[in-house]
Coordinates of C-alpha atoms in Angstrom, one line a residue:
M29 CA 142.1 26.8 -27.0
I30 CA 138.7 28.4 -26.9
A31 CA 138.4 32.2 -26.6
S32 CA 137.1 33.5 -23.3
P33 CA 133.3 33.2 -23.2
D34 CA 130.9 35.7 -21.7
T35 CA 129.2 33.9 -18.9
A36 CA 130.4 31.9 -15.9
R37 CA 128.5 28.8 -16.8
E38 CA 130.0 28.8 -20.3
S39 CA 133.4 29.5 -18.8
V40 CA 133.1 26.3 -16.8
R41 CA 132.6 24.3 -20.0
A42 CA 135.3 26.2 -21.9
L43 CA 137.7 25.4 -19.1
A44 CA 136.8 21.8 -19.0
A45 CA 137.1 21.5 -22.8
D46 CA 140.6 23.1 -22.6
I47 CA 141.7 20.7 -19.9
L48 CA 140.4 17.7 -21.8
F49 CA 142.1 18.9 -25.0
K50 CA 145.5 19.2 -23.2
V51 CA 145.1 15.8 -21.5
D52 CA 144.3 14.2 -24.9
T53 CA 147.0 15.9 -27.0
R54 CA 149.8 16.5 -24.5
K55 CA 149.4 13.6 -22.1
A56 CA 149.0 16.2 -19.4
Y57 CA 147.8 15.4 -15.9
A58 CA 144.2 16.4 -15.3
D59 CA 144.6 17.1 -11.6
I60 CA 147.4 19.6 -12.2
L61 CA 145.5 21.4 -15.0
L62 CA 142.3 21.4 -12.9
D63 CA 144.1 22.7 -9.9
Q64 CA 145.5 25.6 -12.0
A65 CA 142.1 26.4 -13.4
L66 CA 140.5 26.4 -9.9
R67 CA 143.2 28.7 -8.6
T68 CA 143.0 31.2 -11.4
A69 CA 139.4 31.3 -12.6
D70 CA 136.8 33.4 -10.9
L71 CA 134.3 30.6 -10.0
D72 CA 131.9 30.2 -7.2
E73 CA 131.6 26.9 -5.3
R74 CA 128.9 25.6 -7.6
D75 CA 130.9 26.2 -10.7
R76 CA 134.1 24.8 -9.1
A77 CA 132.2 21.6 -8.4
L78 CA 130.8 21.5 -11.9
L79 CA 134.2 22.0 -13.5
T80 CA 135.6 19.1 -11.4
E81 CA 132.7 16.8 -12.3
L82 CA 132.8 17.6 -16.0
T83 CA 136.6 17.0 -16.2
Y84 CA 136.8 13.8 -14.3
G85 CA 133.5 12.4 -15.4
T86 CA 134.3 12.8 -19.1
L87 CA 137.7 11.2 -18.6
R88 CA 136.3 8.3 -16.6
W89 CA 133.6 7.5 -19.2
R90 CA 135.6 8.5 -22.3
G91 CA 135.7 5.0 -23.8
A92 CA 132.0 4.5 -23.5
I93 CA 131.3 8.0 -24.8
D94 CA 133.5 7.4 -27.8
A95 CA 131.7 4.2 -28.6
R96 CA 128.4 6.1 -28.6
L97 CA 129.7 9.0 -30.6
T98 CA 131.3 6.7 -33.3
R99 CA 127.8 5.7 -34.4
H100 CA 127.1 9.3 -35.4
L101 CA 130.4 10.2 -37.1
H102 CA 131.5 9.6 -40.7
R103 CA 135.1 9.3 -39.7
S104 CA 136.8 7.9 -36.5
I105 CA 136.8 10.0 -33.4
A106 CA 140.6 10.0 -33.6
E107 CA 140.5 11.7 -36.9
T108 CA 138.2 14.5 -35.7
D109 CA 139.8 17.8 -34.8
A110 CA 141.2 17.4 -31.2
L111 CA 139.3 20.3 -29.7
I112 CA 136.1 19.4 -31.4
R113 CA 136.3 15.8 -30.3
N114 CA 136.7 16.8 -26.7
L115 CA 133.8 19.2 -27.0
L116 CA 131.7 16.3 -28.2
R117 CA 132.9 14.1 -25.4
L118 CA 132.2 16.8 -22.8
A119 CA 128.7 17.5 -24.1
S120 CA 128.0 13.7 -24.4
Y121 CA 129.0 13.1 -20.8
Q122 CA 126.4 15.7 -19.8
L123 CA 123.7 14.1 -22.0
L124 CA 124.5 10.5 -21.0
Y125 CA 125.4 10.8 -17.3
L126 CA 124.2 14.0 -15.7
D127 CA 120.5 14.2 -15.2
R128 CA 120.6 17.7 -13.7
V129 CA 122.1 19.3 -16.8
P130 CA 119.4 20.2 -19.4
A131 CA 120.0 18.7 -22.8
Y132 CA 119.5 21.9 -24.6
A133 CA 122.1 23.7 -22.4
A134 CA 124.7 21.0 -23.0
V135 CA 124.1 21.0 -26.8
N136 CA 123.8 24.7 -27.3
E137 CA 126.9 25.6 -25.3
A138 CA 129.0 23.0 -27.1
V139 CA 127.8 24.4 -30.4
E140 CA 128.7 28.0 -29.3
L141 CA 132.2 26.9 -28.2
A142 CA 132.7 25.0 -31.4
K143 CA 131.8 28.1 -33.4
R144 CA 134.4 30.2 -31.5
H145 CA 137.0 27.6 -32.2
G146 CA 136.2 26.7 -35.8
G147 CA 133.5 28.9 -37.2
R148 CA 130.1 27.9 -38.5
S149 CA 131.2 24.7 -40.1
A150 CA 132.5 23.3 -36.8
A151 CA 129.4 24.5 -35.0
G152 CA 127.1 22.8 -37.6
F153 CA 129.1 19.6 -37.3
V154 CA 128.9 19.5 -33.5
N155 CA 125.2 20.4 -33.5
G156 CA 124.4 17.6 -36.0
V157 CA 126.4 14.9 -34.1
L158 CA 124.9 15.9 -30.7
R159 CA 121.3 16.1 -32.0
S160 CA 121.7 12.7 -33.5
L161 CA 123.1 11.3 -30.3
L162 CA 120.2 12.9 -28.3
R163 CA 117.7 11.1 -30.6
D164 CA 119.5 7.9 -30.0
I165 CA 119.4 8.4 -26.2
R166 CA 115.7 9.1 -26.3
K167 CA 115.0 5.9 -28.2
G168 CA 116.9 3.9 -25.6
I169 CA 119.4 1.2 -26.4
A170 CA 119.0 -2.5 -25.9
V171 CA 121.4 -4.1 -23.4
E172 CA 123.3 -7.0 -25.0
N173 CA 124.5 -10.0 -23.0
D174 CA 128.0 -9.8 -24.5
T175 CA 130.9 -10.7 -22.1
S176 CA 133.7 -10.3 -24.6
A177 CA 136.6 -8.1 -23.7
A178 CA 135.6 -5.7 -26.4
A179 CA 132.1 -5.3 -25.0
L180 CA 133.3 -5.0 -21.4
A181 CA 135.8 -2.3 -22.6
V182 CA 132.9 -0.2 -23.8
Q183 CA 130.5 -1.1 -20.9
Y184 CA 133.1 -0.2 -18.2
S185 CA 135.0 2.4 -20.2
H186 CA 138.5 0.9 -20.1
P187 CA 140.9 0.2 -23.0
E188 CA 140.5 -3.3 -24.4
W189 CA 144.1 -4.3 -23.8
L190 CA 143.7 -3.6 -20.1
V191 CA 140.4 -5.5 -19.9
H192 CA 142.2 -8.6 -21.4
R193 CA 145.0 -8.3 -18.8
W194 CA 142.7 -7.9 -15.8
L195 CA 140.4 -10.7 -17.0
D196 CA 143.5 -13.0 -17.0
E197 CA 144.9 -11.7 -13.7
F198 CA 141.7 -11.3 -11.6
G199 CA 139.0 -13.4 -13.4
P200 CA 135.8 -12.1 -14.9
E201 CA 133.9 -11.3 -11.6
Q202 CA 136.7 -9.4 -9.9
A203 CA 137.8 -7.7 -13.2
R204 CA 134.3 -6.2 -13.6
A205 CA 134.2 -5.1 -10.0
L206 CA 137.6 -3.5 -10.3
M207 CA 136.6 -1.6 -13.4
L208 CA 133.4 -0.5 -11.8
A209 CA 135.3 0.8 -8.8
N210 CA 137.8 2.6 -11.0
N211 CA 134.9 4.8 -12.3
E212 CA 133.8 5.9 -8.8
R213 CA 134.7 9.3 -7.3
P214 CA 137.4 8.9 -4.7
P215 CA 137.4 10.7 -1.3
L216 CA 140.1 13.1 -0.4
T217 CA 142.4 11.3 2.1
L218 CA 144.7 12.9 4.6
R219 CA 147.4 11.5 6.9
V220 CA 147.7 13.1 10.3
N221 CA 151.1 14.3 11.3
S222 CA 151.5 12.2 14.4
L223 CA 154.3 14.4 15.7
K224 CA 151.9 17.4 15.9
C225 CA 148.5 16.1 16.7
H226 CA 146.2 13.1 17.1
R227 CA 143.6 12.0 14.6
D228 CA 140.7 12.5 17.0
D229 CA 141.8 16.1 17.6
L230 CA 142.0 16.9 13.9
L231 CA 138.6 15.3 13.3
D232 CA 137.2 17.5 16.1
R233 CA 138.8 20.5 14.5
F234 CA 137.2 19.7 11.1
A235 CA 133.8 19.1 12.8
S236 CA 134.0 22.5 14.5
A237 CA 134.6 24.0 11.1
G238 CA 131.6 22.2 9.6
I239 CA 133.7 19.9 7.5
E240 CA 132.4 16.3 7.0
A241 CA 135.3 13.9 7.8
T242 CA 135.7 10.3 9.1
A243 CA 138.6 8.1 10.2
T244 CA 139.8 5.7 7.6
P245 CA 139.1 2.1 8.4
R246 CA 142.5 0.6 7.8
S247 CA 145.1 3.3 8.3
P248 CA 145.4 4.4 11.9
L249 CA 146.4 7.9 10.8
G250 CA 144.0 8.5 7.9
I251 CA 141.1 10.9 7.6
S252 CA 138.6 10.7 4.7
L253 CA 136.7 13.7 3.3
P254 CA 133.9 13.0 0.8
S255 CA 134.5 16.4 -0.7
A256 CA 136.6 19.5 0.0
G257 CA 137.5 22.8 -1.5
A258 CA 141.1 24.0 -1.8
V259 CA 143.2 21.7 0.4
E260 CA 145.3 24.7 1.6
N261 CA 142.1 26.2 3.1
L262 CA 141.5 23.2 5.4
P263 CA 142.1 23.9 9.1
G264 CA 145.6 22.8 10.1
F265 CA 147.1 22.6 6.6
G266 CA 149.5 25.6 7.0
A267 CA 150.5 24.4 10.5
G268 CA 151.5 21.0 9.1
L269 CA 149.0 19.0 10.9
F270 CA 148.4 16.7 8.0
Q271 CA 149.6 15.6 4.5
I272 CA 147.5 14.6 1.5
Q273 CA 148.1 10.9 1.0
S274 CA 145.8 8.0 -0.1
E275 CA 145.0 5.4 2.5
A276 CA 146.7 2.5 0.7
S277 CA 149.9 4.7 0.3
Q278 CA 149.8 5.4 4.1
L279 CA 150.1 1.6 4.8
V280 CA 153.4 1.1 2.9
P281 CA 155.8 2.8 5.4
Y282 CA 154.6 0.4 8.1
L283 CA 156.1 -2.5 6.1
L284 CA 159.5 -0.6 6.3
A285 CA 159.0 -0.4 10.1
P286 CA 161.6 2.4 10.6
L287 CA 163.3 3.1 13.9
S288 CA 164.6 6.3 15.5
G289 CA 168.2 6.9 14.7
E290 CA 168.4 4.9 11.5
R291 CA 169.7 5.9 8.1
I292 CA 167.0 5.4 5.5
L293 CA 166.7 5.8 1.8
D294 CA 163.5 6.7 -0.1
A295 CA 164.7 6.0 -3.7
C296 CA 161.9 7.6 -5.6
A297 CA 160.4 10.0 -3.1
A298 CA 158.4 12.8 -4.8
P299 CA 156.0 14.3 -3.8
G300 CA 157.1 13.1 -0.3
G301 CA 154.0 11.4 1.2
K302 CA 155.8 8.2 2.2
A303 CA 159.1 10.0 3.0
T304 CA 157.5 12.3 5.5
H305 CA 155.5 9.5 6.9
I306 CA 158.6 7.5 7.5
A307 CA 160.2 10.5 9.2
E308 CA 157.2 10.8 11.5
L309 CA 157.4 7.1 12.3
M310 CA 161.1 7.6 13.2
K311 CA 160.0 10.4 15.5
D312 CA 162.1 12.7 13.2
R313 CA 165.3 11.2 14.7
G314 CA 167.8 9.8 12.2
E315 CA 168.6 10.5 8.6
L316 CA 166.2 10.0 5.6
I317 CA 167.6 10.7 2.2
A318 CA 164.7 11.3 -0.3
L319 CA 165.8 11.0 -3.9
D320 CA 164.0 12.1 -7.0
L321 CA 165.0 12.5 -10.6
S322 CA 162.9 15.6 -11.1
A323 CA 163.9 19.1 -9.8
R324 CA 160.2 19.9 -9.6
G325 CA 159.7 16.7 -7.5
I326 CA 162.5 17.8 -5.2
E327 CA 160.8 21.2 -4.7
K328 CA 157.6 19.4 -3.7
I329 CA 159.4 17.2 -1.2
R330 CA 161.0 20.1 0.4
A331 CA 157.8 22.1 0.5
N332 CA 156.0 19.3 2.3
V333 CA 158.9 18.6 4.6
N334 CA 159.1 22.3 5.6
R335 CA 155.3 22.6 6.1
L336 CA 155.2 19.5 8.3
G337 CA 158.2 20.7 10.4
L338 CA 160.5 17.8 9.8
K339 CA 164.3 18.0 10.3
S340 CA 165.5 14.5 9.4
V341 CA 164.6 14.5 5.7
R342 CA 167.1 15.6 3.1
A343 CA 165.8 15.8 -0.5
V344 CA 168.5 15.0 -3.1
L345 CA 168.3 15.3 -6.9
A346 CA 169.5 11.9 -8.2
D347 CA 168.6 9.0 -10.5
A348 CA 167.9 5.9 -8.4
S349 CA 168.6 3.6 -11.4
E350 CA 172.2 4.8 -11.6
K351 CA 175.2 4.6 -9.2
L352 CA 174.8 7.1 -6.4
N353 CA 177.6 9.6 -5.6
D354 CA 179.7 9.1 -2.6
S355 CA 177.9 11.6 -0.4
I356 CA 174.8 9.5 -0.3
A357 CA 176.1 6.0 -1.1
A358 CA 176.9 5.0 2.4
P359 CA 174.9 1.8 3.5
Y360 CA 171.3 2.2 4.7
D361 CA 169.4 0.4 7.4
R362 CA 166.2 0.5 5.4
I363 CA 165.4 1.4 1.8
L364 CA 162.0 2.1 0.2
V365 CA 161.7 1.7 -3.6
D366 CA 158.4 3.2 -4.4
A367 CA 159.1 2.7 -8.1
P368 CA 157.8 4.7 -11.0
C369 CA 154.9 2.6 -12.4
S370 CA 152.0 2.6 -14.8
G371 CA 149.7 4.0 -12.1
L372 CA 146.9 1.7 -13.0
G373 CA 145.9 1.4 -9.3
T374 CA 145.0 5.1 -9.2
L375 CA 142.4 5.4 -11.9
R376 CA 139.7 6.7 -9.6
A377 CA 141.8 9.9 -9.0
H378 CA 143.6 9.9 -12.4
P379 CA 141.2 8.5 -15.0
E380 CA 143.3 9.9 -17.9
I381 CA 146.0 7.3 -17.2
K382 CA 144.0 4.5 -18.7
W383 CA 143.9 6.4 -22.0
Q384 CA 147.6 7.3 -21.9
R385 CA 149.1 3.8 -21.2
D386 CA 149.6 0.9 -23.5
P387 CA 151.3 -2.6 -23.1
N388 CA 154.6 -1.2 -24.2
D389 CA 154.6 1.1 -21.1
I390 CA 154.2 -1.9 -18.8
H391 CA 157.2 -3.7 -20.3
R392 CA 159.3 -0.5 -20.3
L393 CA 158.4 0.4 -16.7
S394 CA 159.0 -3.2 -15.5
R395 CA 162.5 -3.1 -16.8
L396 CA 163.1 0.3 -15.1
Q397 CA 161.7 -0.9 -11.8
S398 CA 163.9 -4.0 -11.9
K399 CA 166.9 -1.8 -12.5
I400 CA 166.1 0.5 -9.6
L401 CA 165.5 -2.5 -7.3
Q402 CA 168.8 -4.1 -8.3
R403 CA 170.6 -0.8 -7.7
A404 CA 169.0 -0.1 -4.4
A405 CA 170.0 -3.5 -3.0
E406 CA 173.7 -2.5 -3.3
Y407 CA 173.2 0.2 -0.7
L408 CA 171.5 -1.9 2.0
K409 CA 173.3 -3.1 5.1
P410 CA 173.3 -6.8 6.0
G411 CA 170.3 -7.4 8.1
G412 CA 168.6 -4.4 6.5
I413 CA 165.0 -4.1 5.1
L414 CA 164.1 -3.3 1.5
V415 CA 160.5 -2.5 0.6
Y416 CA 159.4 -2.5 -3.0
S417 CA 156.1 -0.9 -3.8
T418 CA 154.0 0.4 -6.7
C419 CA 150.6 2.0 -7.2
T420 CA 149.6 -0.4 -10.0
L421 CA 147.9 -3.7 -10.5
T422 CA 149.9 -5.5 -13.1
R423 CA 151.8 -8.7 -12.3
D424 CA 154.7 -7.7 -14.6
E425 CA 155.4 -4.6 -12.4
N426 CA 154.7 -6.3 -9.1
E427 CA 155.1 -10.0 -8.2
H428 CA 157.1 -10.8 -11.3
N429 CA 159.7 -8.1 -10.5
V430 CA 160.1 -9.4 -6.9
E431 CA 160.4 -13.0 -8.2
I432 CA 163.2 -12.0 -10.6
F433 CA 165.0 -10.1 -7.9
L434 CA 164.8 -13.0 -5.4
A435 CA 166.1 -15.4 -8.1
R436 CA 169.1 -13.2 -8.5
H437 CA 169.7 -12.4 -4.9
S438 CA 169.8 -15.5 -2.6
E439 CA 170.8 -13.3 0.3
F440 CA 167.3 -11.7 0.4
E441 CA 164.2 -13.4 1.7
L442 CA 160.5 -12.4 1.3
Q443 CA 158.8 -11.6 4.6
D444 CA 155.1 -11.8 5.3
A445 CA 153.6 -8.4 4.9
A446 CA 150.7 -9.1 7.3
S447 CA 153.2 -9.2 10.3
Y448 CA 154.0 -5.5 9.8
L449 CA 150.7 -3.9 8.8
P450 CA 148.4 -2.2 11.2
Q451 CA 145.8 -4.6 12.8
R452 CA 142.9 -3.6 10.5
A453 CA 145.0 -3.9 7.4
K454 CA 146.4 -7.4 8.0
D455 CA 143.9 -8.9 5.6
M456 CA 145.2 -6.9 2.7
V457 CA 147.7 -9.6 1.8
R458 CA 147.9 -11.9 -1.2
G459 CA 150.5 -14.6 -0.5
S460 CA 153.1 -12.7 1.4
F461 CA 152.5 -9.5 -0.6
F462 CA 150.6 -6.4 0.5
Q463 CA 147.9 -5.7 -2.1
A464 CA 145.2 -3.0 -1.9
L465 CA 142.3 -3.4 -4.3
P466 CA 139.8 -0.6 -5.2
Q467 CA 136.9 -2.9 -5.4
R468 CA 137.6 -4.6 -2.1
D469 CA 139.2 -2.0 0.0
N470 CA 137.8 1.3 -1.4
T471 CA 141.4 2.5 -1.8
D472 CA 143.8 3.0 -4.6
G473 CA 145.3 -0.2 -6.0
F474 CA 148.7 -0.7 -4.3
F475 CA 151.3 -3.5 -4.1
A476 CA 154.3 -3.9 -1.8
A477 CA 156.8 -6.5 -0.8
R478 CA 159.1 -6.6 2.3
L479 CA 162.5 -8.1 1.7
K480 CA 165.2 -8.8 4.4
K481 CA 168.9 -9.0 3.6
A482 CA 170.7 -11.8 5.4
V483 CA 173.6 -11.1 7.9
R484 CA 176.7 -12.9 6.6

């Protein structure tokens, strides 16, 4: 970690470098680290915006940045000191992608931070690499017509294994569009608490406060904000008028179609976006058991439930892949399995994920998802509804898991997702499955299947 610098502008870069270092070496989540930094650092709005831009921008374009840096290194980027390589990435992002940042400022401040971390030797190394990169940038670089997966991985800043997978699953045109969409900045999306207010009323409240916001095109409860400061400072947050939730995620509970008075299980519920939405669709009448394996996740569910003023949700610490204890094992009318997944549909908001996953993760998670799905089916009443969903875009975690489940369970049938989605979302269907695509829908990538258990 870099020692505290003397100026606010340098502090922004030191904070960004520290976040990038922790994401790189500890597989930490950038959004959590960034939120902590924004809460604790004494930054004005301009510096808060810069810190956010530097952190996410560097992570989005890390693959392309590393390819450019490699030309100016005598050893691989992976063999370079972890803090130094992230300082190089951070400065390179500014040189390559941010026109408003003077080149001398990006280089000089990276050199100064390197000196604080590793002395004159580290400072000289960083200075030499960045000056060489700057000369390369000023010369320009010829664009080659190379459509190989390796070339596309650099051009669109995605790992090559994932480029191969998406070329196979989506074809060249859609794979490119998907990767391009993944590198865009996502809006902040809210879901209105329908038990407390209407969307138009909250939009009016935001407008009165000078906050730019629009209704989402597909979710009837969604509001999109192109930018926002601290979420808790938005009008209505403390009063529970809304919940942070992506638009695609907001559509999944409609597939469950919950009714008042029912007993419902959300098997993997943290942080509670879908669980609280289901409770609101039930008019907060009935019982919703929200399971999660993490004690921290349970705390988040309870915090959101309390803030939204819901009474029907009970958060329970439990592993959905294992047998449930008797107190929560009674049959359910409806079950949501929003399974832990690779998260590759959320790269706009979580760009670090693409650098933290590998094919082994896909296989491991697919097996876990299948186990949770099989276990959840044991607790569903005859005639009940089971919805399986993920926020990823790999066939192994999505269609393939559903196909395996149906082959093992003849008592279940796949139902057409379009019949249960809101009117403006009915076209977000592939076969009978719900599928949200970043490049087509300007949402996170999501998948869901609605399964009905026969009455026998």
